[in-house]
Amino acid sequence: MGTAPRERAWWKDAVVYQLYPRSYNDTDDDGLGDLPGILERIDHLDELGVDAVWLNPIYDSPFADGGYDVRDYRSLHRAFGNMEDFYRLRDELHRRGIRLIMDLVVNHTSDEHPWFRRARQNSEGPYRDRYVWRDGEPGRPPNNWESAFGGSAWTYDDSVGAYYLHLFHEKQPDLNWSNPDLRNDVYDMMRWWLDRGIDGFRMDVINLISKPDDLPDGNPDLPWVGVEHFANGPNLIDHLTEMDRRVLSDYQDLITVGECVAAGVKDASDYVRPNGPLSMVFHFDHVMLDVDLEAGWGSVREWDLPELKEVFTRWQHRLDGWNGLHLGNHDGPRAVSRFGNDGRHRTASAKLLATFLLTMPGTPFLYQGDEIGMTNYPFEGPEEIEDPETLGRVQQALEREDVSFEDLRDVLRARCRDNARTPMQWTDEPNAGFTGGDPWLPVNPNHTRINVAQNREDPDSVFHHCRRLIELRRQVPVLPEGDYRLWLPEHPSLYVYTVSRAEREILVLLNWSDEETPFEPPAGLSPGNVELLIANRDVDRPLEATSRLRLWEARVYGPGGRETP
Ligand code: TEU
């Protein structure tokens, strides 16, 4: 550390590891990962060198949607452990300088949450208004909005004689953020966790919390009908500002990451502007590239590299605030299967993707398993799937059209959220060392080749490449906050950019393709006195003498001599 006091927020220099607890490591052989399991593997996180861990929900839940259906915000699901386990994990992470980020799921609760149970029971009581109800006839929902998991977003509740809104599973009724008591209770709950020493929240679909009162029909041609009304809604900014004033601003040094569906740079700029309520957002623009907007879920669209460059470049240049960066999470295919080549060039392409993620300005989130290049799962049938989104969508497709499960297999293999949720691959042993019991989701058969143990032994592995990149990011302060500039925007297979600040410039060369590709430094790009900082293949020539980049080759150049941050 320099002598000047650091006024900069810690999260600007951080690399965050997203950890999906259910699939990380199981210590009691019930087939589900647990907090003691994370603790057992804490050295893995430490060696990788990450600065923070975001845990997907570990709250008490019936698990209709992987824990995003919370039954009790203030207790943990038994399978994960108890609060003692939580405190131990928190302390051991903190002892290693790793911060802890929890998932905040407040667009909806479980239908088993006491608020919803009371709301159902008593039309006069104070809880009814905490959810979004509308009168209606069975079979004629209040509007055409769709659930993200297929079908109408409305379920008729016989006992109440009205419809309730659920933008996700029918066991996830949406909360009514217009209700001040609800907001107070949410803020109290947030304080409860912050007082337990956590370092921030990742806020689930936070830009969906404000719905317009008149609930207008959505454009039926959009892949998620109604999204133009329920995303970035009328009172969203007010709610976020109030949350900031009433809770967040009382705590120092928090990270707040808003997951924002269907938010463009303009919307996002309002949420992350300096001193705004959120530190950063996750947007979906790059993960939507393979979605055919007309055909929706049941198709996979071919995308090309210039489109991907355009997305990242737009966010780098136009966002008025700090960027959150990710290439994958628990909601989709594996990064290497979606953006790389998970066949013959898996190792090289996984390293290229890590090079990209970890040299972009902003805060990178590395999803568990990507540090060893884990791939999609070869799904054969619906019995291997737990994900309610995939099951809902498959059912919808089978009902509507003349298709069979076999017809859907390719789409499903490309899209299913369980691709990212299969157990972490620690070893080549049965169940990949994840559990001594029956894993809740099948373990990818490729764990015999792709696992942490093997990665650690091999100095050329994806793991060691990620580890070195994280170290490099720490030593080169230009990277998190420099100015990004794209070169060769239209080149179909090379992604070339510079990140610079003051006199320092980092050059990143990525051959994002299966072909060896000629390379000539573009006019105007004259990185003088450059040293190779890291590469994913042996580099036998200096930059000036380089005329080709090998397939999936990634190189990072910068000024010689590293700075002390
Ligand atoms: O995801 C938000 C979301 O919109 C997802 O449905 C995503 O678009 C889709 O899965 C992509 O295929 C968040 C959580 O990350 C997800 O796990 C939850 O299911 C969802 O919210 C509801 O809480």
XYZ file of C-alpha atoms and ligand atoms in Angstrom:
588
model
C 0.000 0.000 0.000
C 1.129 3.523 -0.740
C 1.299 6.190 1.907
C -1.825 8.064 0.841
C -4.936 6.959 2.684
C -7.179 4.839 0.513
C -10.397 6.635 -0.106
C -11.322 4.325 -2.862
C -14.050 1.784 -2.251
C -12.531 -1.672 -1.755
C -14.846 -3.228 -4.295
C -13.318 -1.198 -7.106
C -10.165 -3.249 -6.808
C -11.876 -6.506 -5.969
C -12.356 -9.763 -7.800
C -15.500 -11.462 -6.541
C -16.105 -15.200 -6.581
C -19.714 -16.269 -6.975
C -20.312 -19.382 -4.932
C -23.407 -21.560 -5.326
C -23.509 -23.220 -1.908
C -25.824 -26.078 -2.821
C -23.244 -27.371 -5.289
C -19.950 -26.479 -3.663
C -19.002 -29.084 -1.106
C -21.060 -31.437 1.034
C -19.742 -32.475 4.444
C -22.736 -34.393 5.837
C -23.408 -36.562 2.808
C -26.977 -35.427 2.238
C -26.075 -34.627 -1.360
C -26.356 -30.866 -0.803
C -23.458 -28.537 -0.263
C -23.202 -26.790 3.109
C -21.389 -24.008 4.947
C -18.911 -26.331 6.681
C -18.183 -27.573 3.163
C -17.240 -24.079 2.039
C -15.052 -23.714 5.101
C -13.333 -26.975 4.263
C -12.423 -25.551 0.840
C -11.539 -22.068 1.981
C -7.885 -22.527 1.004
C -9.006 -22.914 -2.585
C -10.530 -19.421 -2.469
C -7.536 -18.051 -0.658
C -5.063 -19.455 -3.155
C -7.086 -18.235 -6.085
C -6.735 -14.834 -4.464
C -10.304 -13.547 -4.615
C -11.270 -10.544 -2.504
C -14.902 -11.385 -1.851
C -17.362 -14.225 -2.060
C -21.012 -13.821 -3.019
C -23.158 -16.655 -1.692
C -26.357 -17.559 -3.519
C -29.316 -17.797 -1.104
C -28.834 -19.979 1.956
C -32.027 -18.893 3.740
C -34.778 -21.199 4.873
C -36.770 -22.103 1.785
C -38.873 -24.880 0.270
C -36.507 -24.677 -2.715
C -39.090 -24.309 -5.456
C -36.517 -22.044 -7.151
C -33.169 -22.972 -5.719
C -33.633 -20.886 -2.558
C -34.805 -17.747 -4.399
C -38.113 -18.534 -2.703
C -37.382 -17.433 0.843
C -39.556 -18.732 3.691
C -37.656 -17.027 6.488
C -35.098 -14.305 5.847
C -33.570 -14.641 9.292
C -32.740 -18.310 9.407
C -30.735 -20.645 7.269
C -31.948 -23.720 5.484
C -31.024 -26.724 7.616
C -29.080 -28.337 4.798
C -26.585 -25.448 4.809
C -25.978 -25.477 8.557
C -26.845 -23.113 11.387
C -25.882 -19.587 12.360
C -22.826 -20.865 14.217
C -21.583 -22.327 10.953
C -22.350 -19.013 9.309
C -20.350 -16.989 11.847
C -17.442 -19.380 11.581
C -17.396 -19.067 7.813
C -17.715 -15.268 7.990
C -14.805 -15.053 10.442
C -12.550 -17.405 8.529
C -13.194 -15.510 5.300
C -12.541 -12.191 6.997
C -9.389 -13.542 8.600
C -8.098 -14.150 5.080
C -9.180 -10.712 3.887
C -12.113 -12.112 1.917
C -15.392 -10.214 2.225
C -18.792 -11.823 2.319
C -21.709 -10.787 0.111
C -25.198 -12.182 0.667
C -28.053 -12.522 -1.793
C -31.007 -10.226 -1.093
C -34.218 -11.601 -2.576
C -36.966 -9.046 -2.054
C -38.924 -8.884 -5.272
C -40.836 -11.908 -3.989
C -40.973 -14.374 -1.123
C -41.939 -18.004 -0.968
C -45.675 -18.674 -0.755
C -44.737 -20.405 2.500
C -43.426 -17.183 4.023
C -45.603 -16.170 7.023
C -46.490 -12.878 5.303
C -48.052 -14.688 2.381
C -49.753 -17.264 4.577
C -51.349 -14.443 6.545
C -52.130 -12.502 3.392
C -54.061 -15.483 2.110
C -55.927 -16.095 5.329
C -57.221 -12.655 6.086
C -58.522 -10.141 3.580
C -58.841 -7.449 6.259
C -55.482 -8.037 7.912
C -52.359 -5.962 7.281
C -50.577 -8.625 5.252
C -52.909 -8.926 2.248
C -51.561 -5.713 0.769
C -47.964 -6.888 0.949
C -48.504 -8.820 -2.270
C -49.991 -7.911 -5.637
C -53.602 -9.124 -5.847
C -56.242 -8.448 -8.481
C -59.820 -9.580 -8.753
C -60.706 -11.693 -11.706
C -62.467 -14.747 -13.027
C -60.637 -18.051 -13.041
C -59.177 -18.471 -16.511
C -59.100 -14.715 -17.168
C -55.969 -13.278 -15.567
C -55.766 -9.495 -15.016
C -53.281 -8.955 -17.833
C -51.049 -10.825 -20.269
C -47.824 -10.724 -18.257
C -45.805 -13.911 -18.305
C -43.810 -15.698 -15.688
C -40.100 -16.020 -16.473
C -40.676 -19.738 -16.077
C -43.434 -19.960 -18.701
C -47.184 -19.442 -18.557
C -49.163 -16.602 -17.009
C -47.619 -14.504 -14.248
C -50.949 -14.743 -12.402
C -52.282 -17.585 -10.308
C -55.862 -17.673 -9.148
C -56.058 -18.395 -5.446
C -59.339 -20.206 -4.763
C -59.282 -19.551 -1.058
C -58.942 -15.816 -1.638
C -61.011 -15.570 -4.807
C -58.403 -13.373 -6.487
C -55.250 -13.542 -8.556
C -51.764 -12.945 -7.207
C -48.809 -11.903 -9.307
C -45.648 -13.993 -9.616
C -43.072 -12.964 -12.188
C -41.281 -16.245 -11.471
C -42.582 -19.531 -10.008
C -46.128 -19.698 -8.683
C -44.542 -20.397 -5.315
C -42.827 -16.977 -5.538
C -45.546 -14.335 -5.082
C -44.319 -10.795 -5.879
C -44.146 -8.348 -3.003
C -45.999 -5.060 -3.189
C -43.341 -2.393 -2.684
C -45.977 0.329 -2.506
C -46.762 -0.911 0.984
C -44.710 1.065 3.548
C -44.894 -1.660 6.230
C -43.411 -4.118 3.804
C -40.579 -1.745 3.012
C -39.901 -1.179 6.712
C -39.695 -4.886 7.341
C -37.351 -5.403 4.415
C -35.088 -2.628 5.698
C -35.083 -4.153 9.200
C -34.135 -7.480 7.744
C -31.294 -5.924 5.750
C -30.009 -4.293 8.928
C -30.235 -7.604 10.729
C -27.808 -9.122 8.245
C -25.533 -6.090 8.016
C -25.306 -6.078 11.812
C -24.048 -9.619 11.531
C -20.982 -8.356 9.742
C -21.645 -9.046 6.108
C -20.061 -6.758 3.542
C -22.924 -6.175 1.153
C -25.696 -7.579 -0.962
C -26.238 -8.851 -4.432
C -29.838 -7.802 -5.005
C -31.927 -10.264 -6.920
C -33.956 -8.761 -9.818
C -33.976 -5.496 -7.905
C -35.173 -3.486 -10.897
C -38.443 -5.454 -10.995
C -39.749 -4.343 -7.589
C -41.898 -1.435 -8.783
C -44.946 -2.311 -10.875
C -47.238 0.290 -12.449
C -50.586 0.383 -10.618
C -52.644 -0.012 -13.747
C -50.792 -3.164 -14.802
C -51.002 -2.563 -18.579
C -50.746 -5.460 -21.023
C -47.285 -6.070 -22.410
C -46.172 -6.403 -26.013
C -46.930 -10.073 -26.741
C -43.964 -10.338 -29.103
C -41.304 -9.746 -26.480
C -39.645 -12.873 -25.049
C -40.847 -11.966 -21.546
C -44.326 -10.492 -21.925
C -44.813 -7.438 -19.712
C -41.128 -6.755 -19.123
C -41.344 -3.202 -20.517
C -43.781 -2.430 -17.672
C -42.418 -4.332 -14.703
C -38.700 -3.700 -15.308
C -37.309 -0.269 -14.304
C -40.779 0.606 -13.007
C -42.223 3.974 -11.951
C -41.125 4.075 -8.281
C -37.947 2.066 -8.537
C -35.577 4.996 -8.040
C -37.608 6.211 -5.060
C -37.467 2.794 -3.443
C -33.739 2.457 -4.003
C -33.103 5.956 -2.709
C -35.149 5.250 0.389
C -33.332 1.953 0.953
C -30.062 3.807 0.694
C -31.154 6.529 3.118
C -32.781 4.196 5.609
C -30.238 1.360 5.600
C -27.230 1.328 3.321
C -25.862 4.772 4.121
C -25.546 3.819 7.789
C -22.903 1.242 6.964
C -19.428 1.906 5.686
C -17.820 0.242 2.780
C -20.681 -1.874 1.510
C -20.929 -3.379 -1.923
C -24.401 -3.377 -3.467
C -24.836 -5.131 -6.773
C -28.202 -4.921 -8.442
C -29.215 -7.681 -10.772
C -31.096 -5.745 -13.439
C -33.158 -7.547 -16.045
C -33.862 -5.611 -19.222
C -31.954 -2.554 -18.071
C -30.021 -0.594 -20.663
C -27.032 1.645 -19.945
C -29.345 4.594 -19.499
C -31.494 2.891 -16.855
C -28.442 1.467 -15.150
C -26.723 4.856 -15.056
C -29.540 6.089 -12.807
C -28.920 3.253 -10.359
C -25.126 3.360 -10.195
C -24.380 7.053 -10.644
C -21.677 8.215 -8.199
C -23.165 8.177 -4.690
C -26.187 6.369 -6.095
C -27.821 3.508 -4.207
C -26.031 0.710 -6.044
C -22.309 0.158 -6.477
C -22.879 -1.584 -9.790
C -25.358 -3.693 -11.722
C -25.353 -6.960 -13.578
C -26.909 -6.433 -16.989
C -27.961 -9.156 -19.406
C -26.957 -7.731 -22.774
C -24.169 -10.189 -23.557
C -26.021 -13.249 -22.260
C -29.006 -12.259 -24.431
C -26.910 -12.413 -27.612
C -27.732 -16.069 -28.140
C -31.450 -15.558 -27.543
C -33.613 -15.120 -30.611
C -35.888 -12.304 -29.517
C -38.698 -13.487 -31.742
C -38.488 -17.186 -31.076
C -37.724 -16.712 -27.358
C -36.493 -19.457 -25.092
C -36.934 -22.320 -27.556
C -34.138 -21.318 -29.887
C -30.459 -20.567 -29.861
C -29.283 -17.704 -31.993
C -25.874 -17.568 -33.667
C -23.986 -14.481 -32.568
C -20.702 -13.035 -33.742
C -17.749 -11.426 -32.047
C -18.358 -7.839 -33.257
C -21.740 -7.989 -31.483
C -20.115 -9.077 -28.245
C -17.522 -6.311 -28.561
C -20.279 -3.797 -29.189
C -22.055 -4.782 -25.944
C -19.002 -4.529 -23.719
C -17.781 -1.390 -25.445
C -21.162 0.299 -25.056
C -21.211 -0.424 -21.317
C -17.619 0.705 -20.907
C -18.185 3.984 -22.722
C -21.728 4.916 -21.920
C -22.399 3.787 -18.359
C -22.248 6.689 -15.971
C -20.842 4.689 -13.100
C -18.961 1.539 -12.247
C -19.257 -1.686 -14.293
C -20.100 -5.085 -12.855
C -18.573 -7.796 -15.068
C -19.478 -11.418 -15.534
C -19.485 -14.095 -18.202
C -21.695 -16.565 -16.433
C -23.561 -17.281 -13.252
C -25.946 -19.862 -11.790
C -28.648 -18.934 -14.328
C -27.306 -20.209 -17.573
C -24.838 -22.254 -19.488
C -21.188 -22.366 -18.508
C -19.075 -19.494 -19.814
C -16.711 -21.741 -21.766
C -19.624 -23.549 -23.417
C -21.397 -20.336 -24.364
C -18.554 -17.982 -25.262
C -15.609 -20.328 -25.798
C -15.037 -23.801 -27.205
C -15.750 -26.504 -24.653
C -14.432 -29.285 -26.914
C -10.863 -29.482 -28.181
C -9.942 -25.952 -27.204
C -11.509 -25.892 -23.786
C -8.391 -25.066 -21.816
C -7.169 -22.331 -24.144
C -10.588 -20.753 -24.526
C -11.391 -20.902 -20.802
C -8.109 -19.085 -20.197
C -8.930 -16.540 -22.866
C -12.288 -15.851 -21.236
C -10.640 -15.442 -17.846
C -8.092 -13.104 -19.413
C -10.914 -11.016 -20.813
C -12.967 -10.932 -17.609
C -9.984 -10.110 -15.438
C -8.507 -7.356 -17.609
C -11.683 -5.340 -18.135
C -12.295 -2.174 -16.118
C -14.942 -2.722 -13.443
C -15.461 -5.437 -10.851
C -15.204 -8.974 -12.232
C -17.353 -11.770 -10.827
C -15.892 -15.195 -11.449
C -18.454 -17.983 -11.193
C -17.518 -21.145 -9.307
C -16.042 -23.796 -11.566
C -15.049 -21.307 -14.249
C -11.650 -21.147 -12.590
C -11.107 -24.733 -13.766
C -13.021 -24.390 -17.044
C -16.081 -26.470 -16.107
C -18.441 -27.108 -19.028
C -22.129 -27.636 -19.743
C -23.702 -30.949 -18.793
C -24.762 -33.459 -21.489
C -28.455 -33.614 -20.503
C -30.303 -36.619 -21.900
C -33.730 -36.361 -20.358
C -35.999 -34.288 -18.132
C -35.308 -36.542 -15.153
C -31.814 -35.036 -14.927
C -33.210 -31.517 -14.572
C -34.283 -29.669 -11.440
C -34.350 -26.114 -12.759
C -37.950 -24.824 -12.655
C -37.307 -22.403 -15.507
C -36.223 -25.152 -17.892
C -38.948 -27.531 -16.762
C -41.578 -24.789 -17.124
C -40.375 -23.739 -20.559
C -40.111 -27.315 -21.782
C -43.612 -28.051 -20.598
C -44.908 -24.906 -22.278
C -43.233 -25.840 -25.568
C -44.537 -29.408 -25.419
C -48.079 -28.207 -24.760
C -48.114 -25.562 -27.454
C -46.337 -27.139 -30.323
C -45.888 -30.376 -32.116
C -42.503 -31.069 -30.580
C -40.990 -33.826 -28.513
C -38.432 -33.643 -25.762
C -35.798 -34.859 -28.255
C -36.486 -31.828 -30.452
C -35.772 -29.585 -27.512
C -32.607 -31.303 -26.403
C -30.154 -28.978 -28.131
C -31.863 -25.862 -26.841
C -32.017 -27.305 -23.410
C -28.379 -28.265 -23.438
C -27.535 -24.737 -24.464
C -29.843 -22.959 -22.026
C -30.618 -25.037 -18.964
C -29.660 -23.243 -15.770
C -28.583 -26.553 -14.269
C -25.550 -26.487 -16.571
C -24.014 -24.086 -14.097
C -25.402 -25.803 -11.024
C -23.938 -29.295 -11.307
C -21.608 -30.057 -8.405
C -18.198 -28.467 -8.216
C -15.570 -30.861 -9.534
C -12.879 -31.267 -6.912
C -11.323 -34.615 -7.833
C -11.573 -37.469 -10.326
C -13.208 -39.676 -7.703
C -16.868 -40.747 -7.740
C -19.102 -37.666 -7.433
C -16.031 -35.527 -8.021
C -15.284 -35.356 -4.310
C -18.389 -33.200 -3.850
C -20.318 -35.633 -1.657
C -20.188 -39.079 -0.150
C -23.952 -39.327 -0.676
C -26.204 -38.911 -3.706
C -25.642 -35.490 -5.265
C -28.813 -33.425 -5.757
C -27.866 -32.908 -9.403
C -25.785 -35.291 -11.479
C -22.043 -34.680 -11.543
C -20.628 -33.940 -14.974
C -18.958 -37.149 -16.253
C -15.998 -35.062 -17.406
C -14.925 -34.604 -13.773
C -12.438 -37.408 -14.347
C -10.499 -34.947 -16.535
C -11.679 -31.574 -15.298
C -11.247 -31.090 -11.572
C -9.527 -28.905 -9.025
C -6.939 -31.487 -7.987
C -5.690 -31.901 -11.534
C -5.742 -28.141 -12.099
C -3.660 -27.467 -9.054
C -1.004 -29.933 -10.098
C -0.663 -28.619 -13.609
C 1.122 -25.256 -13.714
C -0.470 -24.575 -17.122
C -3.995 -25.137 -15.904
C -6.958 -22.769 -16.106
C -6.787 -22.457 -12.311
C -3.204 -21.227 -12.252
C -3.907 -18.888 -15.149
C -6.830 -17.372 -13.215
C -4.722 -17.119 -10.095
C -1.953 -15.303 -11.982
C -4.465 -12.972 -13.621
C -5.934 -12.028 -10.248
C -2.452 -11.346 -8.952
C -1.668 -9.296 -12.043
C -4.845 -7.243 -11.612
C -3.708 -6.392 -8.132
C -0.267 -5.316 -9.338
C -1.484 -3.265 -12.273
C -3.885 -0.657 -10.903
C -4.609 0.552 -14.419
C -6.814 -2.452 -15.024
C -9.757 -1.909 -12.697
C -10.225 1.742 -13.524
C -8.455 2.655 -16.741
C -10.021 3.953 -19.929
C -11.048 1.181 -22.217
C -10.532 1.579 -25.930
C -11.579 -0.919 -28.568
C -9.457 -1.517 -31.643
C -10.583 -3.347 -34.797
C -14.287 -3.221 -33.871
C -15.388 -5.122 -36.970
C -12.743 -7.832 -36.919
C -14.605 -11.151 -36.859
C -12.194 -13.040 -34.626
C -9.781 -10.681 -32.885
C -10.831 -8.754 -29.784
C -8.166 -6.095 -29.219
C -8.417 -3.403 -26.569
C -6.296 -1.123 -24.488
C -6.867 0.016 -20.933
C -4.978 3.125 -20.001
C -4.565 5.745 -17.353
C -2.031 8.520 -17.110
C 0.972 7.284 -19.069
C 0.295 3.631 -18.517
C -1.340 1.441 -21.077
C -2.269 -2.215 -21.075
C -2.851 -3.956 -24.374
C -5.003 -7.071 -24.559
C -4.934 -9.274 -27.668
C -7.487 -12.046 -27.876
C -7.995 -14.417 -30.773
C -11.588 -15.328 -29.971
C -11.839 -18.124 -32.534
C -10.966 -21.651 -33.573
C -8.639 -20.419 -36.328
C -5.137 -19.096 -36.362
C -5.549 -15.453 -37.413
C -3.183 -12.923 -39.002
C -2.521 -9.950 -36.783
C -1.134 -6.577 -37.644
C -1.149 -3.843 -35.018
C -3.842 -1.379 -36.139
C -2.770 2.108 -37.221
C -2.489 4.381 -34.226
C -1.818 1.602 -31.776
C 1.801 2.030 -30.866
C 2.479 0.524 -27.510
C 6.103 1.397 -26.986
C 8.315 -0.432 -24.543
C 5.901 -3.240 -23.897
C 6.480 -6.289 -21.845
C 4.422 -9.434 -22.008
C 2.575 -9.591 -18.684
C 0.669 -12.812 -19.181
C -0.370 -15.151 -21.989
C -2.281 -18.380 -22.274
C 0.283 -19.961 -24.612
C 4.041 -19.799 -24.932
C 4.926 -16.645 -26.740
C 8.098 -17.035 -28.756
C 8.266 -13.630 -30.441
C 8.061 -10.063 -29.263
C 4.966 -8.096 -30.197
C 6.660 -6.287 -33.128
C 7.491 -9.601 -34.760
C 4.063 -11.135 -34.209
C 2.137 -11.585 -37.418
C -0.341 -14.253 -36.333
C -2.241 -15.206 -33.234
C -2.855 -18.861 -32.597
C -6.413 -20.061 -32.008
C -7.806 -18.860 -28.673
C -4.536 -17.134 -27.967
C -4.665 -14.416 -25.300
C -1.830 -12.011 -24.503
C -1.607 -9.055 -22.204
C 1.121 -6.457 -22.672
C 2.021 -3.533 -20.508
C 4.803 -1.288 -19.377
C 7.765 -3.092 -17.902
C 8.063 -3.051 -14.130
C 5.015 -3.520 -11.990
C 3.539 -0.874 -9.768
C 2.792 -1.262 -6.153
C -0.874 -0.561 -5.657
O -32.730 -14.280 -12.007
C -33.374 -13.323 -12.771
C -33.873 -13.769 -14.051
O -34.575 -13.019 -14.714
C -33.612 -15.139 -14.482
O -34.859 -15.713 -14.604
C -32.847 -15.195 -15.760
O -33.240 -14.204 -16.630
C -33.110 -16.477 -16.432
O -32.925 -17.476 -15.514
C -32.156 -16.684 -17.574
O -32.458 -17.894 -18.172
C -32.745 -14.189 -10.627
C -31.959 -15.325 -10.020
O -30.618 -15.184 -10.380
C -32.570 -16.620 -10.464
O -31.830 -17.722 -10.040
C -33.966 -16.675 -9.902
O -34.639 -17.800 -10.410
C -34.768 -15.437 -10.247
O -34.052 -14.227 -10.098
C -35.959 -15.333 -9.329
O -35.547 -15.051 -8.025
